[in-house]
Coordinates of C-alpha atoms in Angstrom, one line a residue:
M261 CA 84.6 98.4 124.7
R262 CA 84.8 101.9 123.2
T263 CA 86.4 103.4 126.3
P264 CA 89.2 100.8 126.6
C265 CA 90.0 101.2 122.9
L266 CA 90.3 105.0 123.4
V267 CA 92.6 104.4 126.3
L268 CA 94.7 102.1 124.2
L269 CA 95.0 104.7 121.4
A270 CA 95.9 107.3 124.0
T271 CA 98.7 105.0 125.1
L272 CA 100.0 104.0 121.7
L273 CA 100.1 107.4 119.9
P274 CA 102.5 109.1 122.4
L275 CA 105.0 106.3 121.6
A276 CA 105.1 107.5 118.0
A277 CA 106.2 110.9 119.2
H278 CA 109.1 109.3 121.0
S279 CA 110.2 107.0 118.2
E280 CA 113.4 108.0 116.4
G281 CA 112.2 107.5 112.9
P282 CA 111.1 104.2 111.2
G283 CA 114.0 102.2 112.6
D284 CA 117.0 100.3 111.3
R285 CA 115.7 97.0 110.1
L286 CA 115.9 96.2 106.3
Y287 CA 113.2 97.4 103.9
A288 CA 110.0 95.3 103.9
T289 CA 111.0 93.3 107.0
G290 CA 108.0 94.9 108.9
G291 CA 105.7 93.5 106.3
V292 CA 102.4 95.4 105.8
T293 CA 99.3 95.4 108.1
Q294 CA 96.7 92.7 107.9
I295 CA 93.1 93.6 108.1
E296 CA 92.9 92.8 111.9
G297 CA 95.8 95.1 112.7
A298 CA 98.8 92.8 113.0
A299 CA 102.0 93.0 111.0
G300 CA 102.1 90.5 108.2
G301 CA 100.3 90.2 104.9
G302 CA 96.8 91.6 104.2
L303 CA 95.0 88.5 105.3
T304 CA 97.2 86.8 107.9
P305 CA 99.6 87.8 110.7
W306 CA 103.2 86.9 110.4
A307 CA 105.8 86.3 113.1
I308 CA 107.5 89.6 112.4
I309 CA 106.9 92.6 114.7
A310 CA 105.3 95.8 113.4
G311 CA 107.6 98.6 112.2
Y312 CA 111.3 98.7 111.5
G313 CA 112.5 98.9 115.1
T314 CA 115.5 96.8 116.2
R315 CA 116.0 95.4 119.7
D316 CA 116.9 98.9 120.8
Q317 CA 114.1 100.8 119.1
I318 CA 110.3 101.3 119.1
G319 CA 108.5 101.2 115.8
V320 CA 105.0 102.6 115.2
T321 CA 102.7 102.1 112.2
A322 CA 99.3 103.4 111.2
F323 CA 97.2 101.9 108.3
F324 CA 94.1 102.3 106.2
T325 CA 92.7 99.4 104.2
R326 CA 89.7 99.3 101.8
A327 CA 88.2 96.6 99.8
D328 CA 84.9 96.6 97.8
P329 CA 83.5 93.1 97.4
T330 CA 80.9 92.7 94.7
D331 CA 77.9 93.3 97.1
F332 CA 79.6 94.8 100.2
D333 CA 82.2 97.3 101.2
L334 CA 84.9 96.7 103.8
Q335 CA 87.4 99.1 105.4
A336 CA 89.8 99.0 108.3
T337 CA 92.0 101.5 110.1
G338 CA 94.4 101.1 113.0
V339 CA 97.7 101.5 114.7
A340 CA 100.4 99.2 116.0
V341 CA 103.5 99.5 118.1
G342 CA 106.5 97.3 117.9
L343 CA 108.5 97.3 121.1
Y344 CA 112.2 96.4 120.7
D345 CA 111.5 93.9 117.9
R346 CA 110.0 91.6 120.6
V347 CA 106.4 92.7 121.4
E348 CA 103.6 94.1 119.2
I349 CA 100.5 95.9 120.4
S350 CA 97.8 96.8 117.9
F351 CA 94.3 98.3 117.6
A352 CA 92.1 98.2 114.5
R353 CA 88.5 98.9 113.6
Q354 CA 86.8 97.0 110.8
E355 CA 83.6 98.2 109.2
L356 CA 81.5 96.1 106.8
G357 CA 78.8 97.8 104.8
L358 CA 76.1 95.3 104.1
G359 CA 74.9 96.7 100.8
S360 CA 71.8 95.2 99.4
T361 CA 71.8 92.4 102.0
V362 CA 70.6 94.9 104.7
P363 CA 70.5 98.3 103.0
G364 CA 72.0 101.2 104.9
Q365 CA 73.4 98.9 107.6
T366 CA 77.1 98.8 108.6
I367 CA 78.7 96.4 111.1
A368 CA 81.7 97.6 113.0
M369 CA 84.2 95.6 115.1
D370 CA 87.2 96.6 117.2
T371 CA 90.2 94.4 117.5
V372 CA 93.0 94.7 120.1
G373 CA 96.0 92.5 119.3
L374 CA 99.1 91.3 121.2
K375 CA 102.0 89.5 119.6
V376 CA 105.2 88.3 121.2
R377 CA 108.3 87.0 119.3
V378 CA 109.3 83.8 121.0
I379 CA 112.4 82.7 119.2
G380 CA 114.4 83.1 116.0
D381 CA 115.0 85.9 113.5
A382 CA 113.2 85.7 110.2
V383 CA 116.0 87.6 108.3
Y384 CA 119.3 87.3 110.1
D385 CA 119.3 83.6 111.1
Q386 CA 120.4 82.6 107.6
D387 CA 122.7 79.9 108.9
R388 CA 119.8 78.2 110.8
W389 CA 116.7 76.4 109.6
L390 CA 114.7 77.7 112.5
P391 CA 112.1 80.4 111.5
Q392 CA 111.1 83.3 113.6
I393 CA 108.2 82.2 115.8
A394 CA 105.6 84.4 117.5
V395 CA 102.5 83.8 119.5
G396 CA 99.6 86.2 119.4
A397 CA 96.0 87.0 120.5
Q398 CA 93.3 89.2 119.0
Y399 CA 90.4 90.3 121.2
K400 CA 87.5 91.2 119.0
H401 CA 84.3 93.0 120.0
N402 CA 81.4 93.4 117.6
L403 CA 79.7 96.8 118.1
D404 CA 76.3 95.8 116.6
M405 CA 75.1 92.3 117.0
T406 CA 71.6 92.8 115.5
V407 CA 72.4 91.1 112.2
P408 CA 74.8 88.5 113.5
S409 CA 72.3 87.4 116.2
L410 CA 69.6 87.0 113.6
L411 CA 72.0 84.7 111.6
G412 CA 72.6 82.5 114.7
A413 CA 75.8 83.9 116.1
K414 CA 76.2 83.0 119.8
D415 CA 78.5 85.9 121.0
G416 CA 79.4 89.4 120.2
S417 CA 83.0 89.1 121.4
G418 CA 85.8 86.5 121.1
V419 CA 89.5 85.9 121.2
D420 CA 91.5 84.5 118.3
W421 CA 94.8 82.8 119.4
Y422 CA 97.6 82.0 116.9
V423 CA 101.1 80.9 116.4
A424 CA 103.1 82.1 113.4
A425 CA 106.4 81.0 111.8
T426 CA 108.1 83.2 109.3
K427 CA 111.4 82.7 107.4
V428 CA 113.2 84.8 104.8
W429 CA 115.8 83.3 102.5
L430 CA 118.1 86.0 101.1
G431 CA 118.6 85.3 97.4
G432 CA 116.6 82.1 97.9
F433 CA 114.4 82.3 94.8
F434 CA 116.4 82.7 91.6
G435 CA 118.5 85.3 93.4
R436 CA 115.5 87.1 94.9
N437 CA 114.6 87.2 98.6
L438 CA 111.8 84.7 99.4
L439 CA 109.5 84.9 102.4
L440 CA 107.3 82.0 103.6
N441 CA 104.9 82.1 106.5
G442 CA 102.6 79.6 108.2
T443 CA 100.1 80.6 110.9
L444 CA 97.8 78.3 112.9
R445 CA 94.8 80.1 114.4
A446 CA 92.3 79.0 117.0
T447 CA 89.0 80.8 116.4
R448 CA 85.3 80.9 116.8
A449 CA 84.9 83.9 114.5
N450 CA 82.3 84.2 111.7
Q451 CA 83.7 86.3 108.8
L452 CA 86.6 87.5 111.0
G453 CA 84.0 88.2 113.8
L454 CA 82.0 90.7 111.8
L455 CA 79.1 88.2 111.9
G456 CA 79.8 87.3 115.6
F457 CA 81.3 84.3 117.2
G458 CA 80.1 80.7 117.3
G459 CA 76.9 79.4 115.8
D460 CA 74.3 76.7 115.6
R461 CA 76.6 74.4 113.6
N462 CA 79.7 74.9 115.8
D463 CA 80.4 76.9 118.9
A464 CA 83.9 75.5 119.8
Y465 CA 87.3 76.7 118.8
R466 CA 88.6 75.3 115.6
Y467 CA 92.2 75.3 114.4
M468 CA 92.6 77.0 111.0
P469 CA 95.8 77.2 108.9
E470 CA 96.9 80.3 107.1
V471 CA 99.8 80.5 104.6
S472 CA 101.7 83.2 102.8
A473 CA 104.5 83.4 100.3
A474 CA 106.2 86.5 98.9
V475 CA 109.1 87.2 96.6
L476 CA 111.0 90.5 96.7
I477 CA 111.4 91.4 93.0
T478 CA 113.6 94.3 94.2
D479 CA 114.5 95.5 97.7
R480 CA 111.3 97.7 97.6
L481 CA 108.8 95.7 95.6
A482 CA 107.2 92.4 96.7
V483 CA 104.6 90.1 95.1
G484 CA 102.9 87.2 96.7
A485 CA 99.9 85.2 97.6
E486 CA 98.0 84.2 100.8
Y487 CA 95.4 81.6 101.7
R488 CA 93.4 81.7 104.9
V489 CA 91.2 78.7 106.0
K490 CA 87.9 79.8 107.7
P491 CA 85.5 78.0 110.1
D492 CA 81.9 77.4 109.0
N493 CA 79.8 77.9 112.2
L494 CA 76.5 79.1 110.8
S495 CA 74.1 76.8 109.0
V496 CA 72.1 79.6 107.5
F497 CA 75.0 80.6 105.2
A498 CA 78.2 78.9 104.2
E499 CA 81.6 80.6 104.9
D500 CA 84.4 80.2 102.4
D501 CA 88.2 80.5 102.7
F502 CA 89.9 83.8 101.8
K503 CA 92.7 84.0 99.2
D504 CA 94.6 86.8 97.5
L505 CA 97.4 87.8 95.1
F506 CA 99.2 91.0 96.2
I507 CA 101.9 93.4 95.2
A508 CA 103.5 95.7 97.9
W509 CA 105.7 98.7 97.2
F510 CA 108.0 100.2 99.8
P511 CA 109.1 103.6 98.2
C512 CA 110.7 104.6 101.5
K513 CA 110.7 103.4 105.1
R514 CA 108.0 105.8 106.0
V515 CA 105.4 104.5 103.6
S516 CA 104.2 101.2 102.1
L517 CA 101.4 100.7 99.6
T518 CA 99.7 97.3 98.9
A519 CA 97.2 96.3 96.2
A520 CA 95.6 92.9 95.9
Y521 CA 93.0 90.8 94.2
V522 CA 91.0 89.1 96.9
Q523 CA 88.6 86.2 96.7
L524 CA 86.4 86.2 99.7
G525 CA 83.9 83.5 98.6
Q526 CA 80.4 83.7 100.1
I527 CA 79.6 86.4 102.6
A528 CA 76.1 86.1 104.2
D529 CA 73.6 85.5 101.4
K530 CA 76.0 86.7 98.6
K531 CA 78.3 84.2 96.7
D532 CA 81.5 84.9 94.8
Q533 CA 82.5 88.0 96.6
N534 CA 85.7 89.2 94.9
A535 CA 87.4 92.5 95.5
I536 CA 90.3 94.8 94.7
Y537 CA 92.0 95.5 97.9
F538 CA 94.1 98.6 98.7
S539 CA 96.1 99.4 101.8
A540 CA 98.4 102.2 102.9
Q541 CA 100.8 102.1 105.9
I542 CA 102.8 104.9 107.5
N543 CA 105.8 104.1 109.7
F544 CA 106.9 106.5 112.5

């Protein structure tokens, strides 16, 4: 998997050199980057396409995210390309430091994503009830299955499939812009895939809902919350849902900064894993 990922990076990065700046879409309409590399919130992908590119432009983003749960550490880096506000291609690497659970051990996973906007425009279709709808897939490959296999994971690779619907109401919340998103994900992943895919309790796809809400306090400052339902495939340890409260600042179209308080629940043998989450995104 390492070689295909390098090839993908070599394909995406030259597109940044040919982009003509961040693009002409409105501030914050590219969202931020979720931990698996797709445009959206920090936890869940939205139907929007990465970057600020319009139907005539290419948008490119790069991101870095770090969270420090009580007994672990988690970081992610990656890039995404939005092609003509229609197609998104992304690559991200997630790394989970296992702390006192397995001292000195880190699990890494690569995620390659594809998203296609099917219908609607989240912002400009103000006279229609129809949201922007996109379908997507995230191929995930765990680079070290030693720990996940010991826990009962069946596979080291898997594909998450999802459909997302996003709608922005301009001035829809006491005069402020309101964004609502719903995503339905089909997945076999344990802790996003960092603990492998499938398990002794369940090895089939399950359909997991994810929801997000955000209010733009100003054109460049947003606050919101997310909730992501998770499968529970391994009998050895429970897996809890993810939830967060976030604030995102867009000082200019080139940069966005996000901070969040995240509740991750139980991870492996550690309960009540809460974290402060920070993410930075650069738009080309």
